Coordinates of C-alpha atoms in Angstrom, one line a residue:
M217 CA 0.0 0.0 0.0
S218 CA 1.4 3.4 -1.0
H219 CA 1.9 6.1 1.6
K220 CA -1.0 8.1 0.1
H221 CA -3.4 5.1 0.4
L222 CA -2.1 4.4 3.9
K223 CA -3.0 7.9 5.1
E224 CA -6.4 7.6 3.4
A225 CA -7.1 4.3 5.2
F226 CA -6.0 5.9 8.5
V227 CA -9.0 8.3 8.4
S228 CA -11.5 6.0 6.8
N229 CA -14.2 3.5 8.1
L230 CA -14.6 5.2 11.5
N231 CA -17.7 5.3 13.7
G232 CA -17.3 8.4 15.9
T233 CA -17.7 8.7 19.7
S234 CA -20.5 9.3 22.2
L235 CA -22.6 12.4 22.6
L236 CA -21.3 12.8 26.1
E237 CA -17.7 12.8 25.1
V238 CA -18.4 15.5 22.5
S239 CA -20.2 17.6 25.1
L240 CA -17.3 17.2 27.6
G241 CA -14.8 18.2 25.0
L242 CA -16.7 21.3 24.1
S243 CA -16.9 22.3 27.7
L244 CA -13.1 22.8 27.8
A245 CA -13.1 26.0 25.7
P246 CA -15.5 28.0 27.9
L247 CA -13.6 26.8 31.0
C248 CA -10.3 27.9 29.5
L249 CA -11.7 31.3 28.6
L250 CA -13.0 31.7 32.1
C251 CA -9.6 30.6 33.6
R252 CA -7.8 33.2 31.4
G253 CA -10.3 36.0 32.4
L254 CA -10.0 35.2 36.1
L255 CA -6.2 35.1 35.9
L256 CA -6.2 38.6 34.3
V257 CA -8.5 39.9 37.0
L258 CA -6.3 38.4 39.7
Y259 CA -3.3 40.0 38.2
H260 CA -5.0 43.4 38.1
L261 CA -6.0 42.9 41.8
H262 CA -2.4 42.6 42.8
C263 CA -0.7 44.9 40.4
R264 CA -3.5 47.4 39.9
K265 CA -2.9 47.5 36.1
P266 CA -3.7 45.4 33.1
L267 CA -1.2 43.0 31.5
S268 CA 0.4 45.5 29.0
S269 CA 3.1 43.4 27.4
R270 CA 2.0 42.0 24.1
K271 CA 4.6 39.2 24.3
Y272 CA 3.3 38.0 27.7
S273 CA -0.3 38.4 26.5
L274 CA 0.2 36.2 23.5
L275 CA 2.0 33.6 25.7
L276 CA -0.7 33.6 28.3
D277 CA -3.5 33.3 25.7
F278 CA -1.8 30.5 23.9
L279 CA -1.0 28.5 27.0
V280 CA -4.4 28.9 28.5
L281 CA -6.7 29.1 25.5
V282 CA -5.1 26.9 22.9
S283 CA -2.6 24.4 24.5
P284 CA -5.2 22.6 26.7
L285 CA -7.3 21.9 23.6
V286 CA -4.3 20.4 21.8
L287 CA -3.5 18.2 24.9
S288 CA -7.2 17.2 25.4
C289 CA -7.5 15.7 21.9
T290 CA -4.2 13.8 22.2
V291 CA -2.5 12.7 25.4
L292 CA -5.3 13.7 27.7
S293 CA -8.1 12.1 25.6
P294 CA -8.1 8.9 27.8
V295 CA -8.8 11.0 30.9
L296 CA -11.0 13.6 29.2
F297 CA -13.8 13.0 31.7
V298 CA -11.8 14.5 34.5
V299 CA -10.1 17.4 32.7
P300 CA -13.1 19.8 32.8
A301 CA -13.5 19.1 36.5
I302 CA -9.9 19.9 37.2
I303 CA -10.1 23.2 35.2
A304 CA -13.4 24.1 36.8
A305 CA -11.9 23.5 40.3
F306 CA -8.9 25.7 39.4
C307 CA -11.3 28.5 38.2
A308 CA -13.3 28.1 41.5
G309 CA -10.0 28.5 43.5
I310 CA -9.0 31.7 41.6
F311 CA -12.5 33.2 42.0
S312 CA -12.5 32.4 45.7
K313 CA -9.2 34.1 46.1
I314 CA -10.4 37.2 44.2
Y315 CA -13.6 37.3 46.2
S316 CA -11.9 36.9 49.6
Q317 CA -9.3 39.6 48.8
R318 CA -12.1 41.9 47.6
K319 CA -14.2 41.2 50.6
H320 CA -11.6 42.9 52.9
E321 CA -11.9 46.1 50.9
G322 CA -15.7 46.3 50.5
K323 CA -18.5 45.7 52.9
V324 CA -21.3 45.0 50.4
P325 CA -23.0 41.6 51.3
F326 CA -23.1 38.9 48.7
R327 CA -26.9 39.1 48.2
Q328 CA -26.5 42.8 47.4
L329 CA -23.7 42.0 45.0
V330 CA -26.0 39.5 43.2
R331 CA -28.8 42.1 43.0
D332 CA -26.5 44.7 41.7
F333 CA -25.1 42.2 39.2
Q334 CA -28.6 41.5 37.8
E335 CA -29.3 45.2 37.4
T336 CA -26.0 45.8 35.5
Y337 CA -26.3 47.1 32.0
L338 CA -24.0 45.7 29.3
D339 CA -22.9 46.9 25.9
Q340 CA -25.6 45.6 23.5
E341 CA -23.5 46.5 20.4
Y342 CA -21.0 43.8 21.1
I343 CA -21.9 40.3 22.2
P344 CA -18.5 38.6 23.0
A345 CA -20.0 35.0 23.1
I346 CA -20.7 35.2 19.3
T347 CA -17.1 36.3 18.6
V348 CA -15.6 33.7 20.9
F349 CA -17.8 30.9 19.6
R350 CA -16.7 31.6 16.0
V351 CA -13.0 31.9 16.9
Y352 CA -13.0 28.7 19.0
I353 CA -14.7 26.7 16.2
N354 CA -12.0 27.9 13.9
V355 CA -9.3 27.0 16.4
L356 CA -10.7 23.6 17.2
T357 CA -11.0 22.9 13.5
S358 CA -7.4 24.0 12.8
I359 CA -6.2 21.7 15.5
S360 CA -8.2 18.7 14.3
I361 CA -7.4 18.9 10.6
L362 CA -3.7 18.3 11.4
A363 CA -4.0 16.2 14.6
V364 CA -6.2 13.7 12.9
D365 CA -3.2 12.5 10.8
F366 CA -1.3 11.6 14.0
P367 CA -1.9 8.3 15.9
Q368 CA -2.2 10.2 19.2
Y369 CA -5.5 11.7 17.9
P370 CA -8.2 9.1 18.9
R371 CA -9.8 7.6 15.8
R372 CA -13.2 8.0 17.4
Y373 CA -12.8 11.8 17.2
A374 CA -12.3 11.8 13.4
K375 CA -15.1 12.0 10.9
A376 CA -17.4 8.9 10.8
E377 CA -17.6 7.0 7.6
T378 CA -21.4 6.9 7.3
Y379 CA -23.1 7.0 10.7
G380 CA -21.7 8.4 13.9
T381 CA -20.9 11.5 16.0
G382 CA -17.2 12.3 15.7
V383 CA -15.8 15.5 17.0
M384 CA -14.8 16.5 13.4
D385 CA -18.3 15.7 12.2
F386 CA -19.6 18.3 14.6
G387 CA -16.9 20.9 13.6
V388 CA -18.2 21.0 10.0
G389 CA -21.8 21.8 11.0
A390 CA -20.6 24.2 13.7
F391 CA -18.6 26.1 11.1
V392 CA -21.8 26.7 9.1
F393 CA -23.7 27.7 12.3
G394 CA -21.0 30.2 13.2
N395 CA -21.1 31.8 9.7
A396 CA -24.9 32.2 9.9
L397 CA -24.7 33.9 13.3
V398 CA -23.1 37.0 11.7
C399 CA -24.4 36.9 8.2
P400 CA -25.4 40.2 6.6
E401 CA -29.2 39.4 7.0
V402 CA -28.8 39.0 10.7
R403 CA -26.7 42.1 11.2
Q404 CA -29.1 44.3 9.1
K405 CA -31.4 46.7 10.8
S406 CA -35.1 46.3 10.2
Y407 CA -35.4 49.5 8.3
V408 CA -32.7 48.4 5.8
T409 CA -34.4 45.2 4.8
R410 CA -36.5 47.0 2.2
T411 CA -33.5 47.2 -0.1
K412 CA -33.2 43.4 -0.3
F413 CA -32.1 42.8 -3.9
P414 CA -29.3 45.4 -4.2
S415 CA -27.8 44.0 -1.0
L416 CA -28.3 40.5 -2.4
A417 CA -26.1 41.3 -5.3
K418 CA -23.5 42.6 -2.9
Q419 CA -23.6 39.3 -1.0
F420 CA -23.2 37.3 -4.1
F421 CA -20.0 39.2 -4.8
S422 CA -18.8 38.7 -1.2
I423 CA -18.7 34.9 -1.6
W424 CA -16.3 34.8 -4.5
P425 CA -13.3 34.1 -2.1
L426 CA -14.9 30.8 -1.1
F427 CA -15.2 29.7 -4.7
F428 CA -11.7 30.8 -5.3
L429 CA -10.4 28.9 -2.3
G430 CA -12.4 25.8 -3.3
V431 CA -10.9 25.8 -6.8
G432 CA -7.5 26.4 -5.3
R433 CA -7.8 23.5 -2.9
L434 CA -9.1 21.2 -5.7
L435 CA -6.2 22.0 -8.0
S436 CA -3.5 21.8 -5.4
V437 CA -4.8 18.5 -3.9
K438 CA -5.0 16.9 -7.4
S439 CA -1.7 18.3 -8.6
I440 CA 0.4 17.0 -5.7
E441 CA -1.7 13.8 -5.3
Y442 CA -2.4 14.7 -1.7
H443 CA -4.3 12.1 0.3
E444 CA -8.1 12.8 0.5
H445 CA -11.1 11.0 2.0
T446 CA -13.4 10.7 -1.1
S447 CA -16.6 9.9 0.9
E448 CA -16.4 13.2 2.8
Y449 CA -17.6 15.4 0.0
G450 CA -16.7 13.5 -3.3
V451 CA -14.0 13.6 -5.9
H452 CA -14.0 17.3 -6.8
W453 CA -16.1 18.9 -4.0
N454 CA -14.7 20.4 -0.8
F455 CA -15.9 22.3 2.2
F456 CA -15.2 25.7 0.7
F457 CA -17.7 25.0 -2.1
T458 CA -20.3 23.9 0.5
L459 CA -19.9 27.1 2.4
A460 CA -20.3 29.2 -0.8
F461 CA -23.4 27.4 -2.1
V462 CA -25.1 27.3 1.3
R463 CA -24.6 31.0 1.8
L464 CA -25.8 31.7 -1.8
A465 CA -28.9 29.7 -1.4
A466 CA -29.6 31.2 2.1
S467 CA -29.3 34.7 0.7
L468 CA -31.9 33.9 -2.0
L469 CA -34.3 32.5 0.6
L470 CA -33.8 35.4 3.0
A471 CA -34.4 37.9 0.2
M472 CA -37.9 36.5 -0.2
L473 CA -38.8 35.4 3.3
P474 CA -38.6 37.3 6.7
K475 CA -35.5 36.4 8.7
N476 CA -37.5 36.0 11.9
K477 CA -39.3 33.0 10.3
S478 CA -36.1 31.3 9.1
W479 CA -36.6 28.5 11.7
I480 CA -39.7 27.4 9.8
V481 CA -37.8 27.2 6.6
A482 CA -35.1 25.2 8.4
L483 CA -37.6 22.8 9.9
N484 CA -39.4 22.2 6.6
L485 CA -36.2 21.8 4.7
A486 CA -34.7 19.3 7.1
V487 CA -37.9 17.2 7.5
L488 CA -38.6 17.2 3.7
Y489 CA -35.0 16.1 2.9
Q490 CA -35.3 13.3 5.5
L491 CA -38.6 12.2 4.0
I492 CA -37.1 12.0 0.6
L493 CA -34.1 10.0 2.0
N494 CA -36.4 7.5 3.6
T495 CA -39.0 7.1 0.9
T496 CA -36.9 7.1 -2.2
S497 CA -33.6 5.6 -3.4
L498 CA -31.7 8.8 -2.6
K499 CA -30.1 7.4 0.5
M500 CA -28.8 4.4 -1.3
F501 CA -27.5 6.7 -4.1
I502 CA -25.5 8.8 -1.6
L503 CA -24.0 5.8 0.1
H504 CA -23.4 3.5 -2.8
G505 CA -23.7 5.4 -6.1
S506 CA -26.1 4.9 -9.0
N507 CA -25.0 1.4 -9.7
G508 CA -24.9 0.3 -6.0
G509 CA -21.2 -0.4 -6.3
D510 CA -19.8 3.0 -5.2
S511 CA -19.6 4.3 -8.8
R512 CA -17.9 7.7 -9.3
V513 CA -18.7 8.0 -13.0
G514 CA -20.2 11.4 -13.9
F515 CA -20.2 14.6 -11.9
L516 CA -23.2 13.8 -9.8
N517 CA -21.9 10.4 -8.9
A518 CA -18.5 11.7 -8.2
N519 CA -19.6 14.4 -5.8
R520 CA -22.9 13.1 -4.5
E521 CA -22.0 13.6 -0.8
G522 CA -21.1 17.2 -1.2
L523 CA -23.9 18.1 -3.5
L524 CA -26.8 16.4 -1.7
S525 CA -25.6 17.3 1.8
L526 CA -26.2 20.9 0.9
F527 CA -29.8 20.6 1.9
G528 CA -28.9 19.6 5.4
Y529 CA -26.3 22.3 5.8
L530 CA -28.8 24.9 4.4
A531 CA -31.3 23.8 7.1
I532 CA -28.6 24.3 9.8
Y533 CA -27.7 27.7 8.3
M534 CA -31.4 28.9 8.3
A535 CA -31.9 27.7 11.9
S536 CA -28.7 29.5 12.9
V537 CA -30.0 32.8 11.3
Q538 CA -32.9 32.5 13.7
V539 CA -30.5 32.1 16.6
G540 CA -28.5 35.1 15.4
V541 CA -31.7 37.2 15.3
F542 CA -32.6 36.1 18.9
L543 CA -29.1 36.9 20.2
L544 CA -29.0 40.4 18.6
K545 CA -32.4 41.3 20.0
C546 CA -32.2 44.4 22.2
R547 CA -31.3 43.0 25.5
N548 CA -28.8 45.1 27.5
S549 CA -29.2 44.0 31.2
V550 CA -27.6 41.0 32.9
R551 CA -31.1 39.9 34.0
G552 CA -32.2 39.8 30.3
W553 CA -29.2 37.7 29.4
I554 CA -29.8 35.3 32.2
E555 CA -33.3 34.8 30.9
A556 CA -31.9 34.3 27.4
V557 CA -29.5 31.6 28.7
C558 CA -32.4 29.8 30.3
F559 CA -34.3 29.8 27.0
L560 CA -31.2 28.5 25.2
L561 CA -30.7 25.7 27.6
L562 CA -34.4 24.8 27.5
T563 CA -34.1 24.7 23.7
V564 CA -31.0 22.5 24.0
F565 CA -32.9 20.0 26.2
L566 CA -35.8 19.8 23.8
L567 CA -33.4 19.3 20.8
F568 CA -31.6 16.4 22.6
L569 CA -35.0 14.8 23.2
L570 CA -35.8 15.2 19.5
L571 CA -32.4 13.8 18.7
H572 CA -33.1 10.7 20.8
V573 CA -36.4 10.2 19.0
S574 CA -34.9 10.9 15.6
Q575 CA -32.1 8.4 16.1
A576 CA -34.4 5.7 17.4
Y577 CA -37.2 6.0 14.9
V578 CA -35.9 7.9 11.8
D579 CA -32.2 7.6 11.1
P580 CA -28.9 7.8 13.1
V581 CA -26.7 10.9 12.8
S582 CA -24.9 11.0 9.4
R583 CA -22.6 13.9 8.4
R584 CA -22.2 12.2 5.1
M585 CA -25.8 12.8 4.2
A586 CA -26.4 15.8 6.6
N587 CA -29.7 14.1 7.6
L588 CA -32.3 15.3 10.1
S589 CA -30.6 13.7 13.1
Y590 CA -27.3 15.4 12.1
C591 CA -29.0 18.8 11.8
I592 CA -30.6 18.4 15.3
W593 CA -27.3 17.2 16.8
V594 CA -25.3 20.1 15.4
L595 CA -27.9 22.7 16.5
A596 CA -28.2 21.2 20.0
H597 CA -24.4 21.2 20.7
C598 CA -23.9 24.6 19.1
L599 CA -26.6 26.2 21.3
M600 CA -25.1 24.5 24.3
F601 CA -21.6 25.7 23.4
L602 CA -22.9 29.2 22.8
A603 CA -24.8 29.2 26.1
C604 CA -21.7 28.1 28.0
F605 CA -19.8 31.1 26.5
V606 CA -22.6 33.5 27.6
V607 CA -22.4 32.0 31.1
T608 CA -18.7 32.5 31.1
D609 CA -19.0 36.1 30.0
L610 CA -21.6 36.8 32.7
T611 CA -19.3 35.2 35.3
L612 CA -16.5 37.5 34.2
V613 CA -18.9 40.5 34.4
F614 CA -19.6 39.6 38.0
T615 CA -15.9 39.2 38.7
K616 CA -15.2 42.6 37.2
L617 CA -17.8 44.2 39.4
L618 CA -15.8 42.8 42.4
V619 CA -12.6 44.4 41.2
K620 CA -13.2 47.9 39.9
G621 CA -11.1 48.7 36.8
A622 CA -10.3 45.1 36.0
C623 CA -10.0 44.5 32.2
V624 CA -10.6 41.3 30.3
P625 CA -10.1 41.5 26.5
C626 CA -13.0 40.2 24.4
S627 CA -15.4 40.2 27.3
W628 CA -18.6 42.2 27.9
N629 CA -18.2 46.0 28.5
I630 CA -20.1 47.3 31.5
I631 CA -22.2 50.3 30.4
K632 CA -23.8 51.1 33.7
S633 CA -23.6 49.7 37.2
P634 CA -26.3 50.0 39.9
H635 CA -26.1 53.0 42.2
T636 CA -24.4 55.1 39.5
S637 CA -25.6 58.7 39.3
K638 CA -25.2 59.0 35.6
K639 CA -24.6 56.8 32.6
Q640 CA -20.9 55.9 32.3
E641 CA -19.1 55.6 29.1
T642 CA -18.4 52.2 27.8
E643 CA -15.2 50.7 29.3
T644 CA -12.2 51.3 27.1
V645 CA -9.7 48.7 26.8
P646 CA -6.2 49.9 27.8
V647 CA -3.2 49.6 25.6
G648 CA -2.2 46.0 25.5
G649 CA -5.8 44.8 26.2
E650 CA -7.8 44.3 23.1
G651 CA -4.8 44.9 20.9
A652 CA -2.9 42.1 22.7
C653 CA -5.9 39.6 22.6
L654 CA -5.4 36.4 20.7
I655 CA -9.2 36.0 20.3
G656 CA -9.5 39.5 18.8
A657 CA -6.5 38.8 16.5
I658 CA -8.0 35.6 15.1
N659 CA -11.4 37.2 14.8
K660 CA -10.1 40.0 12.6
N661 CA -8.8 37.5 10.0
Q662 CA -10.8 34.3 10.5
L663 CA -10.8 33.2 6.9
L664 CA -7.1 33.8 6.6
F665 CA -6.5 31.8 9.8
F666 CA -8.5 28.9 8.4
L667 CA -6.7 29.1 5.0
L668 CA -3.3 29.3 6.7
A669 CA -4.1 26.3 8.9
N670 CA -5.0 24.3 5.7
V671 CA -1.8 25.3 4.0
M672 CA 0.3 24.5 7.0
T673 CA -1.5 21.1 7.4
G674 CA -0.6 20.2 3.9
A675 CA 3.0 21.3 4.4
V676 CA 3.4 19.3 7.6
N677 CA 1.9 16.2 6.0
M678 CA 4.4 16.4 3.0
L679 CA 7.4 16.9 5.3
V680 CA 6.6 14.5 8.2
D681 CA 5.6 10.9 8.4
T682 CA 2.7 11.7 10.7
I683 CA 1.3 8.1 11.0
H684 CA 4.4 6.8 12.7
S685 CA 5.2 9.8 14.9
K686 CA 6.0 9.4 18.5
T687 CA 4.0 11.2 21.2
A688 CA 6.6 13.9 22.2
F689 CA 7.3 14.7 18.5
T690 CA 3.5 14.9 17.8
L691 CA 2.9 17.3 20.6
C692 CA 5.9 19.5 19.6
I693 CA 4.7 19.6 16.0
L694 CA 1.0 20.4 16.9
H695 CA 2.1 23.2 19.3
L696 CA 4.5 24.7 16.9
Y697 CA 1.9 24.6 14.1
M698 CA -0.8 26.3 16.2
F699 CA 1.7 28.8 17.7
F700 CA 2.8 29.8 14.2
N701 CA -0.8 30.3 13.0
C702 CA -1.7 32.3 16.1
L703 CA 1.5 34.4 15.9
I704 CA 0.8 35.4 12.3
M705 CA -2.7 36.5 13.3
F706 CA -1.3 38.3 16.4
I707 CA 1.3 40.2 14.3
L708 CA -1.4 41.3 11.7
H709 CA -3.7 42.4 14.4
S710 CA -1.0 44.4 16.3
K711 CA -0.3 46.3 13.0
N712 CA -4.1 46.7 12.4
I713 CA -4.0 44.7 9.1
V714 CA -7.2 43.1 8.0
L715 CA -6.7 41.0 4.8
K716 CA -10.3 41.4 3.5
F717 CA -10.7 43.1 0.2
W718 CA -14.1 41.8 -1.0

């Protein structure tokens, strides 16, 4: 077997992992974010100033926000069930230290602090949970696309062949979800929606980079005979094409339908697609081709997974537009956001019940088909992930109320605290705060970060025999790879360079 076929076999015929393990893995990112925020507040409590060194800010962000994720999907994967508990306990210890030291300075009782916290007003123009969600999906995807080629990355985390819930299966759907949260239709004001079709033409033009990247990936992969898993999207299709066509179709639908009814479109689309899968030969065609023998003759046969899964991804996108509309609803108090979190968690609970019914009586989760169960699974975990980030942000708001003047980059700005005689200006981030934030740096150039990760993944695979790598070497390569990607984003951000010209 050639080295190319050996690598293809290494990521083929897998069955995924459990829903619980995916949930536990996702809980690490909000916990890491909370840990980093508490450490910055604790530093401010002792030094009475924010961490101003860009070098130390990058190092802290990488070690706390990125490195634990690399370790959790490699050497710590056998003990993943205890890792979130350890980080949570560490966060609880830091918070206890902050509260105890603050307690000596102020005499406000805890109940009064909680009441003041609920009445605090936040900056409604910037919702950090959305930014952090999108950045972390990008970071987790970047880690996985290279780590999956190493033996230390558990095979159960990789994409399932036909049915199953692998971590990377979730990542694909989450990427679509994250894009929909900030799509132009969601960010538009209500009075702008009258000019739908001029803005639609602008959106068509804005997706050309995805087509360009899709064609570039196709040509580069074929020209260097890079290993590829054909049953993911097909012979010529790739994820860049999926993102482009889903956004194109969604823009057409949202130009004709109100965005606050997009969940109805998503529901009808997912259910209708599943009915067609179950009542026709479409499912057999996707899995086995037109001749039943996995034929790849003809464009439709060759790319059947990528083309037909568009219906499922479009359903996820439309449902995510509804979530974006809900999150951007005018809600500026902590009390309002606590109610929003409760609603999100209730929705997650109902979606998991639906997922259980769908898997038992309709069809198991299949990323390859992007069926109804897959859509429900992705939405449930994305909403849970998003809710965890909102809870993290609210916890940091409470902590910042304990320590006046504390600054945590890419967290909620406090507009007005209780017992304030007049409305205060939005908190400004000191030098070295927002500018030295890794999350803000990646957010400014997300597409470039994803593209750079893909290019670096290809380079590492051509230079290194990943399949036979030892553990220490694997960890070294993965950390260097992620640090290089993060460093490039950090440098661009520090120079205020945004590589977006479309």
